[in-house]
Amino acid sequence: MSLSKQILQGDSRAVAKLITMVEDDFQSAQRFLEELHPYCGKAIVVGITGPPGSGKSTVTDQLAKYLRRKEKKVGIIAIDPSSPFTGGAILGDRIRMQDLATDKDVFIRSVGSRGHLGGLSRSTQAVVKIMDAMGKDFIFIETVGVGQSEIDIIKVSDIVLLIVMPGMGDDIQVIKAGIMEIGDIFVVNKADRDGTDRLIAEIEMMLHLEKKVKSWEKPILKTIGTQNIGFDSLWMEIEKCFHHLEASGEMIQRRKNRTRKEIYDLLQESWREMFFDLIGEDHLEKEVEKVSRQDDDPYHATERLISIFKENLFKRGE
Amino acid sequence: MKKSRIRVLVAKPGLDGHDRGAKVIARALRDAGMEVIYTGLRQTPEQIVETAIQEDVNVIGLSILSGAHMYLFPRIIDLLNERGINDILIIAGGIIPVEDIAELKKMGVREIFTPGTDTKRIVEFIEKNVS
């Protein structure tokens, strides 16, 4: 049986193998993704983001368990940072999801960011697609712990939850511009700690100042992840938000944006490969040398490389 | 783009509550450029095998201090066999008496690293034996 067929039947080994292929060698994986594409688009994708230590994994775990009680099938993509020096990574999100490990209807994949900035990995969108094709009803994407600008999660999710916690110094530091704007729903986790009410008040204040572009009023919910408190109401808000986005036409727009990003990323990837293929590494290194020696500036170097590219492109065309 | 990264599951089967050693190994493997999935304490054989499948790891590293290795390791290997998985390298470390080592190797544990092993040796062993 072909790999794609196995995946469509929900075979977890086949799914795991294709995810590895997507991560290591996208081009080889592409024909399988082509085969799976017609079966995608059914899953609802929920992004979970927030600063390190706010409880993203625990919240994801609790939401997944909630959905399992309703017999929904769940996929989880848990992203952790790769070392910029060695490329290695410790992927530890599963520590908070131990109970889900043997549930046949939950598929969890830990992913290293592998040099990709923005809080995701380069292949996240393809991994979503594979889990969608295997028949998951809901897919959670848990980003790396974010600071102030990792906002790629909105480009791949239907709905984004921003998880924050009280007591991280100046509370509002953790949710500055960018991060603050991407959450459809705010979750104040660890809400049994001191400072919860103050944090909620500060978020409320900020939301009042935010220009209301959509009619969706962003709710702020309290949860205590380790005690499974607050997740019924959180899920109700998620459903409400989803229906609202669908009714207002915003969901269609978001999914269209996602498609745009996907095509754009693929273009960029093939374009880049073609570019470096055509200019050749020697030329590039020569320019690096020249500019490092202060013999020339990077602007002229770039111009020269582009002319080489154009020249070789025409030659190849002939 | 086309280089595959070695993925290792560092797992602690059984009931002992100490994972300092496992964390040291995880860190060393990460520094060697590997992706290490660490799942925390007290994992059942079923959890370990299912995680290894979903994460598509090349290596399972089992760390155990409780003395239950002669019960837990064969269970893990049986489960892998049941699922038809034979392409994962299994190694182990922790408190494992010398007299058990030969038997564990016969079962399919490829190498056992006892306390005091230089982490470099473990890295080299993995790099050499993962195809």
mmCIF file of C-alpha atoms in Angstrom, chain B:
data_model
loop_
_atom_site.group_PDB
_atom_site.id
_atom_site.type_symbol
_atom_site.label_atom_id
_atom_site.label_comp_id
_atom_site.label_asym_id
_atom_site.label_seq_id
_atom_site.Cartn_x
_atom_site.Cartn_y
_atom_site.Cartn_z
ATOM 1 C CA MET B 1 18.259 20.767 3.177
ATOM 2 C CA LYS B 2 18.698 17.083 2.550
ATOM 3 C CA LYS B 3 20.527 16.142 5.683
ATOM 4 C CA SER B 4 18.639 14.038 8.135
ATOM 5 C CA ARG B 5 18.955 14.758 11.784
ATOM 6 C CA ILE B 6 19.375 11.951 14.277
ATOM 7 C CA ARG B 7 16.369 11.789 16.583
ATOM 8 C CA VAL B 8 16.692 10.117 19.956
ATOM 9 C CA LEU B 9 14.054 9.242 22.521
ATOM 10 C CA VAL B 10 15.529 9.399 26.007
ATOM 11 C CA ALA B 11 13.117 7.460 28.172
ATOM 12 C CA LYS B 12 12.905 6.499 31.800
ATOM 13 C CA PRO B 13 10.915 3.306 32.200
ATOM 14 C CA GLY B 14 9.738 2.158 35.592
ATOM 15 C CA LEU B 15 9.307 3.783 38.914
ATOM 16 C CA ASP B 16 12.574 5.338 39.982
ATOM 17 C CA GLY B 17 12.427 9.063 40.406
ATOM 18 C CA HIS B 18 15.851 10.239 39.374
ATOM 19 C CA ASP B 19 16.544 11.651 35.949
ATOM 20 C CA ARG B 20 19.738 13.569 36.425
ATOM 21 C CA GLY B 21 21.649 11.037 34.345
ATOM 22 C CA ALA B 22 19.022 11.041 31.615
ATOM 23 C CA LYS B 23 19.170 14.820 31.463
ATOM 24 C CA VAL B 24 22.964 14.843 31.224
ATOM 25 C CA ILE B 25 22.750 12.421 28.310
ATOM 26 C CA ALA B 26 19.974 14.440 26.667
ATOM 27 C CA ARG B 27 22.102 17.542 26.892
ATOM 28 C CA ALA B 28 25.194 15.816 25.503
ATOM 29 C CA LEU B 29 23.248 14.449 22.543
ATOM 30 C CA ARG B 30 21.726 17.839 21.874
ATOM 31 C CA ASP B 31 25.194 19.382 21.887
ATOM 32 C CA ALA B 32 26.203 16.773 19.340
ATOM 33 C CA GLY B 33 23.478 18.111 17.054
ATOM 34 C CA MET B 34 20.794 15.538 17.700
ATOM 35 C CA GLU B 35 17.115 16.123 18.393
ATOM 36 C CA VAL B 36 16.330 14.613 21.741
ATOM 37 C CA ILE B 37 12.785 13.863 22.799
ATOM 38 C CA TYR B 38 12.604 13.669 26.556
ATOM 39 C CA THR B 39 9.378 12.386 28.044
ATOM 40 C CA GLY B 40 9.943 12.593 31.778
ATOM 41 C CA LEU B 41 9.808 10.072 34.572
ATOM 42 C CA ARG B 42 7.894 6.848 35.040
ATOM 43 C CA GLN B 43 7.138 5.777 31.508
ATOM 44 C CA THR B 44 5.422 2.516 30.763
ATOM 45 C CA PRO B 45 6.797 0.330 27.951
ATOM 46 C CA GLU B 46 3.621 1.117 25.991
ATOM 47 C CA GLN B 47 4.188 4.857 26.294
ATOM 48 C CA ILE B 48 7.804 4.515 25.240
ATOM 49 C CA VAL B 49 7.027 2.456 22.156
ATOM 50 C CA GLU B 50 4.122 4.636 21.033
ATOM 51 C CA THR B 51 6.209 7.776 21.497
ATOM 52 C CA ALA B 52 9.101 6.253 19.547
ATOM 53 C CA ILE B 53 6.722 5.515 16.667
ATOM 54 C CA GLN B 54 5.075 8.938 16.550
ATOM 55 C CA GLU B 55 8.370 10.754 16.874
ATOM 56 C CA ASP B 56 10.021 8.484 14.294
ATOM 57 C CA VAL B 57 13.216 8.231 16.310
ATOM 58 C CA ASN B 58 16.391 6.508 15.194
ATOM 59 C CA VAL B 59 17.420 5.657 18.730
ATOM 60 C CA ILE B 60 15.768 4.793 22.035
ATOM 61 C CA GLY B 61 17.972 5.434 25.051
ATOM 62 C CA LEU B 62 16.626 3.793 28.191
ATOM 63 C CA SER B 63 17.763 5.068 31.548
ATOM 64 C CA ILE B 64 16.962 2.961 34.566
ATOM 65 C CA LEU B 65 18.097 2.918 38.165
ATOM 66 C CA SER B 66 15.386 0.871 39.818
ATOM 67 C CA GLY B 67 16.634 -2.616 39.015
ATOM 68 C CA ALA B 68 13.578 -3.554 36.986
ATOM 69 C CA HIS B 69 15.454 -3.628 33.678
ATOM 70 C CA MET B 70 15.171 -7.412 33.259
ATOM 71 C CA TYR B 71 11.410 -7.021 33.351
ATOM 72 C CA LEU B 72 10.902 -3.731 31.526
ATOM 73 C CA PHE B 73 13.440 -3.930 28.682
ATOM 74 C CA PRO B 74 12.153 -7.223 27.233
ATOM 75 C CA ARG B 75 8.631 -5.825 27.370
ATOM 76 C CA ILE B 76 9.707 -2.796 25.330
ATOM 77 C CA ILE B 77 11.519 -4.966 22.817
ATOM 78 C CA ASP B 78 8.533 -7.305 22.507
ATOM 79 C CA LEU B 79 6.216 -4.384 21.866
ATOM 80 C CA LEU B 80 8.530 -3.057 19.165
ATOM 81 C CA ASN B 81 8.649 -6.479 17.554
ATOM 82 C CA GLU B 82 4.877 -6.762 17.702
ATOM 83 C CA ARG B 83 4.624 -3.523 15.753
ATOM 84 C CA GLY B 84 7.159 -4.811 13.235
ATOM 85 C CA ILE B 85 9.768 -2.221 14.125
ATOM 86 C CA ASN B 86 13.359 -3.283 13.678
ATOM 87 C CA ASP B 87 15.072 -0.100 12.538
ATOM 88 C CA ILE B 88 15.446 1.579 15.920
ATOM 89 C CA LEU B 89 18.743 1.355 17.772
ATOM 90 C CA ILE B 90 18.196 0.532 21.431
ATOM 91 C CA ILE B 91 20.774 1.508 24.022
ATOM 92 C CA ALA B 92 20.582 1.708 27.783
ATOM 93 C CA GLY B 93 22.274 3.172 30.787
ATOM 94 C CA GLY B 94 21.950 3.472 34.543
ATOM 95 C CA ILE B 95 22.469 0.965 37.285
ATOM 96 C CA ILE B 96 22.697 -2.336 35.459
ATOM 97 C CA PRO B 97 24.717 -5.180 36.997
ATOM 98 C CA VAL B 98 27.454 -6.639 34.804
ATOM 99 C CA GLU B 99 25.906 -10.093 34.933
ATOM 100 C CA ASP B 100 22.736 -8.837 33.225
ATOM 101 C CA ILE B 101 24.520 -7.134 30.356
ATOM 102 C CA ALA B 102 25.096 -10.188 28.166
ATOM 103 C CA GLU B 103 21.489 -11.246 28.448
ATOM 104 C CA LEU B 104 20.169 -7.758 27.665
ATOM 105 C CA LYS B 105 22.375 -7.630 24.606
ATOM 106 C CA LYS B 106 21.035 -10.962 23.470
ATOM 107 C CA MET B 107 17.523 -9.531 23.712
ATOM 108 C CA GLY B 108 18.429 -6.698 21.389
ATOM 109 C CA VAL B 109 19.795 -3.894 23.552
ATOM 110 C CA ARG B 110 22.762 -2.952 21.412
ATOM 111 C CA GLU B 111 24.933 -1.316 24.051
ATOM 112 C CA ILE B 112 24.804 -0.587 27.753
ATOM 113 C CA PHE B 113 26.577 2.389 29.214
ATOM 114 C CA THR B 114 27.186 2.107 32.936
ATOM 115 C CA PRO B 115 27.971 5.000 35.312
ATOM 116 C CA GLY B 116 31.142 6.893 34.517
ATOM 117 C CA THR B 117 30.886 6.477 30.750
ATOM 118 C CA ASP B 118 32.199 9.470 28.837
ATOM 119 C CA THR B 119 29.241 11.007 26.994
ATOM 120 C CA LYS B 120 31.467 11.279 23.913
ATOM 121 C CA ARG B 121 31.499 7.487 23.682
ATOM 122 C CA ILE B 122 27.723 7.426 23.611
ATOM 123 C CA VAL B 123 27.588 10.086 20.911
ATOM 124 C CA GLU B 124 30.118 8.167 18.814
ATOM 125 C CA PHE B 125 28.287 4.900 19.282
ATOM 126 C CA ILE B 126 25.036 6.448 18.079
ATOM 127 C CA GLU B 127 26.632 8.190 15.119
ATOM 128 C CA LYS B 128 28.335 4.977 14.053
ATOM 129 C CA ASN B 129 25.308 2.768 14.389
ATOM 130 C CA VAL B 130 22.535 4.904 12.971
ATOM 131 C CA SER B 131 22.385 4.421 9.270
#
